[in-house]
Coordinates of C-alpha atoms and ligand atoms in Angstrom, one line a residue:
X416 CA 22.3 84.1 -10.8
X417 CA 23.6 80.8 -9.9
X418 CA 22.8 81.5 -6.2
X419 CA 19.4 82.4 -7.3
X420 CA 18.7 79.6 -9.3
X421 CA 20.2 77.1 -6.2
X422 CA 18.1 79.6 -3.9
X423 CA 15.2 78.3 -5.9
X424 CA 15.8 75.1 -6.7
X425 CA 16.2 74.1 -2.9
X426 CA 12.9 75.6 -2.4
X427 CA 11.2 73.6 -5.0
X428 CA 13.0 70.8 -3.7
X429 CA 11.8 71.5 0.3
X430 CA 8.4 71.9 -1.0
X431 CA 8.9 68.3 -2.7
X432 CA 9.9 67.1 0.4
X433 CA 6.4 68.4 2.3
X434 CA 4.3 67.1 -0.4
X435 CA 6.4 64.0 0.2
X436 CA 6.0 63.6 3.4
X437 CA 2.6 64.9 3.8
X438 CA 1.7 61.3 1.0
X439 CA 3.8 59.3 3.6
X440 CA 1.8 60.2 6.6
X441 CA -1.8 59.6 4.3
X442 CA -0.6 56.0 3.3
X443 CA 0.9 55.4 7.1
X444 CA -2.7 56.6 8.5
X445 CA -4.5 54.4 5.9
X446 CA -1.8 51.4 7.0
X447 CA -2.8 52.1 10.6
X448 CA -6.4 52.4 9.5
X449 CA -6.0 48.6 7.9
X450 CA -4.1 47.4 10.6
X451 CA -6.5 48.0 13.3
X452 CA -9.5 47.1 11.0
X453 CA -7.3 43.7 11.1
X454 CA -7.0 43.1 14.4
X455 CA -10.8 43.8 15.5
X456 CA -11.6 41.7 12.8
X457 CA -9.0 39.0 14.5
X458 CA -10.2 39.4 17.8
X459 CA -13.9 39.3 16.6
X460 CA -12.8 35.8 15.0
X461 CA -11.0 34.7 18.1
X462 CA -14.1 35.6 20.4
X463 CA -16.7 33.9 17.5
X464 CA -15.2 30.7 17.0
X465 CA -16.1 27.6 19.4
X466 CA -12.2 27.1 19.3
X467 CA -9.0 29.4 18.5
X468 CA -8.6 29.7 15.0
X469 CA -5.8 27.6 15.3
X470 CA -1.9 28.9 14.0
X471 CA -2.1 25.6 11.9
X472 CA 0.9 24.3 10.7
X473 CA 0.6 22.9 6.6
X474 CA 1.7 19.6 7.8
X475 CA -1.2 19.3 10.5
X476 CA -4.0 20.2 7.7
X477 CA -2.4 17.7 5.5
X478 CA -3.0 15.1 8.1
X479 CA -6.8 16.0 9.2
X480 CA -7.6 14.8 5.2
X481 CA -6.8 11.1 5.7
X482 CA -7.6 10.6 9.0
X483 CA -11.0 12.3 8.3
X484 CA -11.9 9.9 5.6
X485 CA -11.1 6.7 7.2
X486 CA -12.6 8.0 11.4
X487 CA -15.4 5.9 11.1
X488 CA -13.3 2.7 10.9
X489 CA -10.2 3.1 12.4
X490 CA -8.5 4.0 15.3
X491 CA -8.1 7.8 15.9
X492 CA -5.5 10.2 14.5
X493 CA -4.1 6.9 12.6
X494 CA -2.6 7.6 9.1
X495 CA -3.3 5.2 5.6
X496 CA 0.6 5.2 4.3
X497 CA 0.8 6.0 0.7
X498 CA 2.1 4.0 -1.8
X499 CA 5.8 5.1 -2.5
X500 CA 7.0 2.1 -4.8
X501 CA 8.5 3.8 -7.7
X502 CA 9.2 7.1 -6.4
X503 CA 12.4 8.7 -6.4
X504 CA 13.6 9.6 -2.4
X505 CA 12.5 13.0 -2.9
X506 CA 9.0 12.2 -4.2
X507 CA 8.4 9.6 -1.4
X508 CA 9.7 12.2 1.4
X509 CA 7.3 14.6 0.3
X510 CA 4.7 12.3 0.0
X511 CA 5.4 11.2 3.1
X512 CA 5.7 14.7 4.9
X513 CA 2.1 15.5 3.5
X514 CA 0.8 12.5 5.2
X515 CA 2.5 12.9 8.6
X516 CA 5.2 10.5 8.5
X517 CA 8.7 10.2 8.7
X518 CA 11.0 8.4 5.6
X519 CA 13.9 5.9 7.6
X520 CA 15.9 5.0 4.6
X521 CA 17.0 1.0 5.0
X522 CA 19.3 0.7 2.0
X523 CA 19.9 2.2 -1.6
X524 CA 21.4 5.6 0.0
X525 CA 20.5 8.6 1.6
X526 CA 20.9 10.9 -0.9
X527 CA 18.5 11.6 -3.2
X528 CA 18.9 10.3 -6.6
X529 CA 16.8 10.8 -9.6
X530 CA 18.4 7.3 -11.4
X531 CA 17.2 5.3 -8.1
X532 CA 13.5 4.5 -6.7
X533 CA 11.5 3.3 -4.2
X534 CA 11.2 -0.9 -4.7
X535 CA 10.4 -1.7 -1.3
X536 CA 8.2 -0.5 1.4
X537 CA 7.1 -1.0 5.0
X538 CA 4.3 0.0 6.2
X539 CA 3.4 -1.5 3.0
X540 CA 0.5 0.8 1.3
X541 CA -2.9 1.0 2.6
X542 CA -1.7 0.3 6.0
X543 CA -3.1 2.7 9.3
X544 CA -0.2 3.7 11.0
X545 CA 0.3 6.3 13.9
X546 CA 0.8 10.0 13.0
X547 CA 5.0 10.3 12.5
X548 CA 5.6 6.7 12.1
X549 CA 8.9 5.7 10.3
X550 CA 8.0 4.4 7.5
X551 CA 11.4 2.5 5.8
X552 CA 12.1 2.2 2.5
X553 CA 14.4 0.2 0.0
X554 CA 15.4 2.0 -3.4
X555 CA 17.3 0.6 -6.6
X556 CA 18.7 1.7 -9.7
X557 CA 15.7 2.6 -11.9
X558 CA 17.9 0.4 -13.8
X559 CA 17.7 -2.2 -12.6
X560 CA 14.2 -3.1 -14.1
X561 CA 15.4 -3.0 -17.7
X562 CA 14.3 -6.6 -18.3
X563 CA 10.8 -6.1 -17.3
X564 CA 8.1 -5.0 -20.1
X565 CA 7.0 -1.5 -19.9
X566 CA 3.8 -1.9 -17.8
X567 CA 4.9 -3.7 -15.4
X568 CA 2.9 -6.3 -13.3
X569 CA 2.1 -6.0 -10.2
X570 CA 1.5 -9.3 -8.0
X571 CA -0.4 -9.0 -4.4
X572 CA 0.5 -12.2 -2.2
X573 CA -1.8 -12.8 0.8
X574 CA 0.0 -15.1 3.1
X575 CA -3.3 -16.5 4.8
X576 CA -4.3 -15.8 8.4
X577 CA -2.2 -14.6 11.2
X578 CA -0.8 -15.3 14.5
X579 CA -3.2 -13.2 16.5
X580 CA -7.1 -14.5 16.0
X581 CA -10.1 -11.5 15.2
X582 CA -13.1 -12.9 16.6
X583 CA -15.2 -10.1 15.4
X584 CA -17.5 -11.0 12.9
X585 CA -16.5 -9.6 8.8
X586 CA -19.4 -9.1 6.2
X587 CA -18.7 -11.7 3.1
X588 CA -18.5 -9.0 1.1
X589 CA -19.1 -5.5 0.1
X590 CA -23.2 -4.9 2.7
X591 CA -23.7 -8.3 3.3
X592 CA -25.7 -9.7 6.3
X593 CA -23.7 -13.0 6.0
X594 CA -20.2 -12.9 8.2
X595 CA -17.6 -14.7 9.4
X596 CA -14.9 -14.5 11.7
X597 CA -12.4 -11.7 10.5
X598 CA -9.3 -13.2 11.0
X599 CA -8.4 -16.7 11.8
X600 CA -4.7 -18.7 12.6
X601 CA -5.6 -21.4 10.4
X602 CA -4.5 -24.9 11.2
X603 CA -1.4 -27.0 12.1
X604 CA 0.9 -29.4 10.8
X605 CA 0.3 -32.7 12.1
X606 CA 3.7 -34.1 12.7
X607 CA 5.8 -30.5 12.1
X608 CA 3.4 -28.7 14.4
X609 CA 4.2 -25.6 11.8
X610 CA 0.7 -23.1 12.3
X611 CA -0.5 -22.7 8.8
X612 CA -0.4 -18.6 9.3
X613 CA 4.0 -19.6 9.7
X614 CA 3.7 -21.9 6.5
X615 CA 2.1 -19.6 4.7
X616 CA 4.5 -16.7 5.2
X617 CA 7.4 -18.8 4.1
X618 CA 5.9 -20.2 0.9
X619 CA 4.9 -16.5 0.6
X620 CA 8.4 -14.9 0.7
X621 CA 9.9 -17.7 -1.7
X622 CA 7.3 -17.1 -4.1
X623 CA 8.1 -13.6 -3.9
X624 CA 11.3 -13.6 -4.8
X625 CA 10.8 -16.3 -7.4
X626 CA 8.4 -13.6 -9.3
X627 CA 10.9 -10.7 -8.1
X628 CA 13.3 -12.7 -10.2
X629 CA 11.4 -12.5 -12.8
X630 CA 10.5 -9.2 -13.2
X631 CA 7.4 -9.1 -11.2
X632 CA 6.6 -6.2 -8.9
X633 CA 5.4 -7.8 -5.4
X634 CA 3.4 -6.0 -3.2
X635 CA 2.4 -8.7 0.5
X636 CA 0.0 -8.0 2.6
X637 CA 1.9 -9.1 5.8
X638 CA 5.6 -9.6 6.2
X639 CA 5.2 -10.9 9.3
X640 CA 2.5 -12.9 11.5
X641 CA 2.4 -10.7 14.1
X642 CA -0.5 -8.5 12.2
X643 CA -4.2 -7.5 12.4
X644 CA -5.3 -7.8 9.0
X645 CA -9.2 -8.7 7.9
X646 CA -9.6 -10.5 4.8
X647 CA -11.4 -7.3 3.5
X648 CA -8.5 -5.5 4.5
X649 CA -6.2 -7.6 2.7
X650 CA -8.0 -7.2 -0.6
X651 CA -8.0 -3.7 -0.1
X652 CA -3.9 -3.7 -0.1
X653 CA -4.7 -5.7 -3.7
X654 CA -7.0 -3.6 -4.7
X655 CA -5.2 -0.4 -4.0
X656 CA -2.2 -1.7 -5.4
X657 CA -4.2 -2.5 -8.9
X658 CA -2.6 -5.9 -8.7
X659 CA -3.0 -7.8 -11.9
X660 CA -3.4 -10.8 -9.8
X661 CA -4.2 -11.5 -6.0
X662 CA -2.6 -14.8 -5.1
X663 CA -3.2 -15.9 -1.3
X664 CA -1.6 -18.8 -0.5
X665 CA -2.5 -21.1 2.4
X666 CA -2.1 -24.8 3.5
X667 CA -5.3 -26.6 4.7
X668 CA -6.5 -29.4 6.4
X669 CA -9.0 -32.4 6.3
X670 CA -10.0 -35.0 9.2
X671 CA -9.0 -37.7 6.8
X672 CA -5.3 -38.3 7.6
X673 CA -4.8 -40.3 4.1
X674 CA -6.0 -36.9 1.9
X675 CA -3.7 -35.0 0.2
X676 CA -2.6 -32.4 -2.2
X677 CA -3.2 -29.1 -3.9
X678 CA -6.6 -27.3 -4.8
X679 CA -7.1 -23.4 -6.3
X680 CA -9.6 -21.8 -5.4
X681 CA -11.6 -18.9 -7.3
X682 CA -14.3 -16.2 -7.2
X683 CA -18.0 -17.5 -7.8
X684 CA -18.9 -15.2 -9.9
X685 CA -21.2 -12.9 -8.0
X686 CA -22.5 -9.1 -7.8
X687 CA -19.3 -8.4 -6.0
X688 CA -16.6 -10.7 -8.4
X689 CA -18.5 -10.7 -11.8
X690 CA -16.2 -8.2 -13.2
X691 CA -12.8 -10.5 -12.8
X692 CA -14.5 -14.3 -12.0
X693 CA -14.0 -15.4 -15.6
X694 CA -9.9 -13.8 -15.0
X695 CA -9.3 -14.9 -11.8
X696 CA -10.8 -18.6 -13.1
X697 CA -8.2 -18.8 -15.9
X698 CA -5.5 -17.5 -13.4
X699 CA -6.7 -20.7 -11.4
X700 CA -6.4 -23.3 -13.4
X701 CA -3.3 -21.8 -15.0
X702 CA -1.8 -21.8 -11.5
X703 CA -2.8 -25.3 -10.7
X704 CA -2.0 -26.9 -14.1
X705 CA 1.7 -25.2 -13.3
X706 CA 1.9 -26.7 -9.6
X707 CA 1.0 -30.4 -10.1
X708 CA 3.1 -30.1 -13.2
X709 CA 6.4 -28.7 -11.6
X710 CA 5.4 -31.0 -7.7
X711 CA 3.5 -34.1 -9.2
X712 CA 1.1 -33.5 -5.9
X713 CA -2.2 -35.5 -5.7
X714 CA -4.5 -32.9 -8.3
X715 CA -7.3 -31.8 -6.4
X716 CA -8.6 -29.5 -9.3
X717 CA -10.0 -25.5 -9.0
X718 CA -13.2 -24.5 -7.3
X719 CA -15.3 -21.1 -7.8
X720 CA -16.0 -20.1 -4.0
X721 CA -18.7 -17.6 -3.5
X722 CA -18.4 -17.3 0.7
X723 CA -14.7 -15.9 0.4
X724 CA -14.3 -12.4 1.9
X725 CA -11.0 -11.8 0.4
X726 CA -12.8 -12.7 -3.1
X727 CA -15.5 -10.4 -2.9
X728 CA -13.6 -7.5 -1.7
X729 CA -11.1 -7.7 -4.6
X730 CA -11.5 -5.6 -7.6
X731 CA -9.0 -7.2 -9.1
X732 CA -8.5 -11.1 -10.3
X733 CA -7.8 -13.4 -7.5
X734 CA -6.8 -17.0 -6.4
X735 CA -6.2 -19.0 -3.8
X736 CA -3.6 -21.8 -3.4
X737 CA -4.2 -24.5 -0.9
X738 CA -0.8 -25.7 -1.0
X739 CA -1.1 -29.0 0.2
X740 CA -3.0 -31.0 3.6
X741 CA -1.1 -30.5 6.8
X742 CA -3.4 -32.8 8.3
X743 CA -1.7 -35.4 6.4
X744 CA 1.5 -36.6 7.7
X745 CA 4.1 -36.7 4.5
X746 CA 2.7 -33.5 2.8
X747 CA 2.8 -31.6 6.1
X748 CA 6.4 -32.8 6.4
X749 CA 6.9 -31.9 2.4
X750 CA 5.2 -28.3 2.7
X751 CA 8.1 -27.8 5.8
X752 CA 11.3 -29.0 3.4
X753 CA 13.1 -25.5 1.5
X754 CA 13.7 -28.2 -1.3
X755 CA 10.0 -28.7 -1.5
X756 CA 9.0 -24.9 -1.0
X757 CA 11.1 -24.0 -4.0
X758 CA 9.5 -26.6 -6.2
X759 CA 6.1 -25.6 -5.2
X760 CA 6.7 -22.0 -5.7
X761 CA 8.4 -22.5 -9.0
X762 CA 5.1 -24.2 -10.0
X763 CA 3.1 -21.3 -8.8
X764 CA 5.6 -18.6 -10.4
X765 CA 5.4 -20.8 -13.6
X766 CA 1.3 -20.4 -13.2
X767 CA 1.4 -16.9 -12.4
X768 CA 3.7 -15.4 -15.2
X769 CA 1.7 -18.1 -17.4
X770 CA -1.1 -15.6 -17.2
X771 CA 0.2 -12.6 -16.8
X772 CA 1.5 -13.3 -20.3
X773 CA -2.0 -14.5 -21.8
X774 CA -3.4 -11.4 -20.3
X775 CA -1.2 -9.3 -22.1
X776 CA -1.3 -11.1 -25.6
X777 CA -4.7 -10.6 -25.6
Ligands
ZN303 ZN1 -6.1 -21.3 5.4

């Protein structure tokens, strides 16, 4: 009986096993069936398209996206880097990855830490730089900003012109027929022989940390005078940024030897600046009140200036300091002195955190 019923069961239990076995060969024919669907379909791909349907990587179809939207401009296959202030290291390396680049990490650590973030930059944002350029960064203690109201501002300096000259001619603004040359060195001290684009970097990096000191986030536009930057450009950095101010800040000259002193210029308000001309207005004479106050320099007043490219490209308030005549001989001397710098840019600090805070009160 036993036998029997084993007798039995293992037949059942072959039959099983050819039923099995017959479902196994259906679904490996219908597999095979697929599979070879597949591949003509491939092949018929492969044959159709102008090029091979490329085995793209995700990095490389991150990449086309910006260089695609900036090709008409800008040099080929060149990359916009993204703005990484205020990341943590693992949100700006994956940022960074998406866009083609490579993180180099200058100080703060290696390691990623969710208490520390990015404070500094280079490439700064907005900047075209080749596919798998390093871009270095800076991070802090998140911390660190605990003194700093909750929104915190954002400052774009502009230290005017550059070491290399653009001859190529720069619309005014935003489609118009009117241009001017995109990028200028500016002039020279007469008795230091300082170019203004040098003057203006260092007045530019002491006002920086001046408002760093203070709890303002700085974004520059150069950190150097080696650069190829268009005023349009620079407002772009600015505007990109949403800086609540854009301060460019530049010496000057006249061909009278005797003039001196300091002047702020503003946005005329036009079709391109009427939404921030009144802003950047108060910003100017707030800034200018604050210089001749802290440097006692000869008071040349504010102007509204409607011919400024770097005006009517920003979309956000912005001024311009002409920090004193290097064509004469004892302010171009003045402008050179540290003691000097640090006066003037406690002046323009003064000015600029003057503002910031009317802004917000309002
Ligand atoms: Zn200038």
């Amino acid at each position: 009986m036993r036998r029997m019923e084993r007798q039995g069961k293992r037949k059942e239990a072959a039959s099983r096993l050819r039923i099995r076995s017959a479902k196994t060969l259906a679904v490996a024919l219908v597999a095979v069936a697929i599979l070879v669907v597949s591949v003509i379909a491939v092949v018929g791909l492969v044959r159709s398209a102008p090029t091979p349907p490329v085995k793209a990587p995700k990095e490389s179809l991150a990449l086309a996206a910006p260089v695609a939207s900036r090709a008409a401009s800008v040099t080929a296959g060149a990359v916009e880097v993204p703005d990484l202030l205020g990341l943590t290291l693992e949100e700006a390396r994956i940022v960074l990855r998406a866009a083609g680049l490579v993180t180099a990490v200058e100080n703060g650590g290696a390691t990623p830490d969710e208490n520390k973030v990015v404070t500094e930059q280079e490439p700064l944002a907005g900047i075209l730089a080749a596919p798998g350029a390093r871009v270095k960064l800076s991070l802090a203690d998140a911390g660190d900003a605990s003194n700093v109201p909750a929104g915190r501002w954002v400052v774009c300096i502009d230290p005017g012109h550059q070491a290399n000259e653009d001859t190529s001619p720069e619309p005014i603004g935003p489609g118009a027929k009117v241009t001017k040359q995109a990028a200028t060195a500016g002039t020279t001290g007469v008795v230091t022989g300082i170019p203004e684009y040098e003057l203006a970097l260092q007045l530019s990096n002491n006002l920086k940390s001046q408002l760093e000191r203070r709890g303002v986030r700085v974004v520059m536009t150069r950190s150097v005078n080696d650069v190829s930057l268009t005023n349009a450009e620079r407002a772009a950095i600015a505007n990109r940024n949403r800086a609540d101010l854009f301060i460019r800040i530049h010496g000057s000259g006249s061909p009278d030897p005797q003039a001196s002193g300091v002047i702020t210029l503003y946005p005329a308000s036009n079709k391109w600046t009427k939404p921030h001309a009144a802003t950047s207005r108060k910003a100017a004479a707030e800034v200018q009140r604050a210089i001749i106050a802290e440097t006692r320099a000869n008071d040349l007043g504010t102007a509204a200036r409607g011919d400024i490219a770097g005006f009517n490209y920003a979309k956000v308030p912005a001024i311009l300091v002409e920090c004193g005549l290097m064509s004469n001989p004892v302010e171009d001397r003045l402008l050179a002195s540290p003691h000097y710098q640090d006066k003037l840019c406690a002046g323009i600090a003064d000015g600029v955190i003057g503002f910031l805070r009317d802004g917000q009160e309002n």
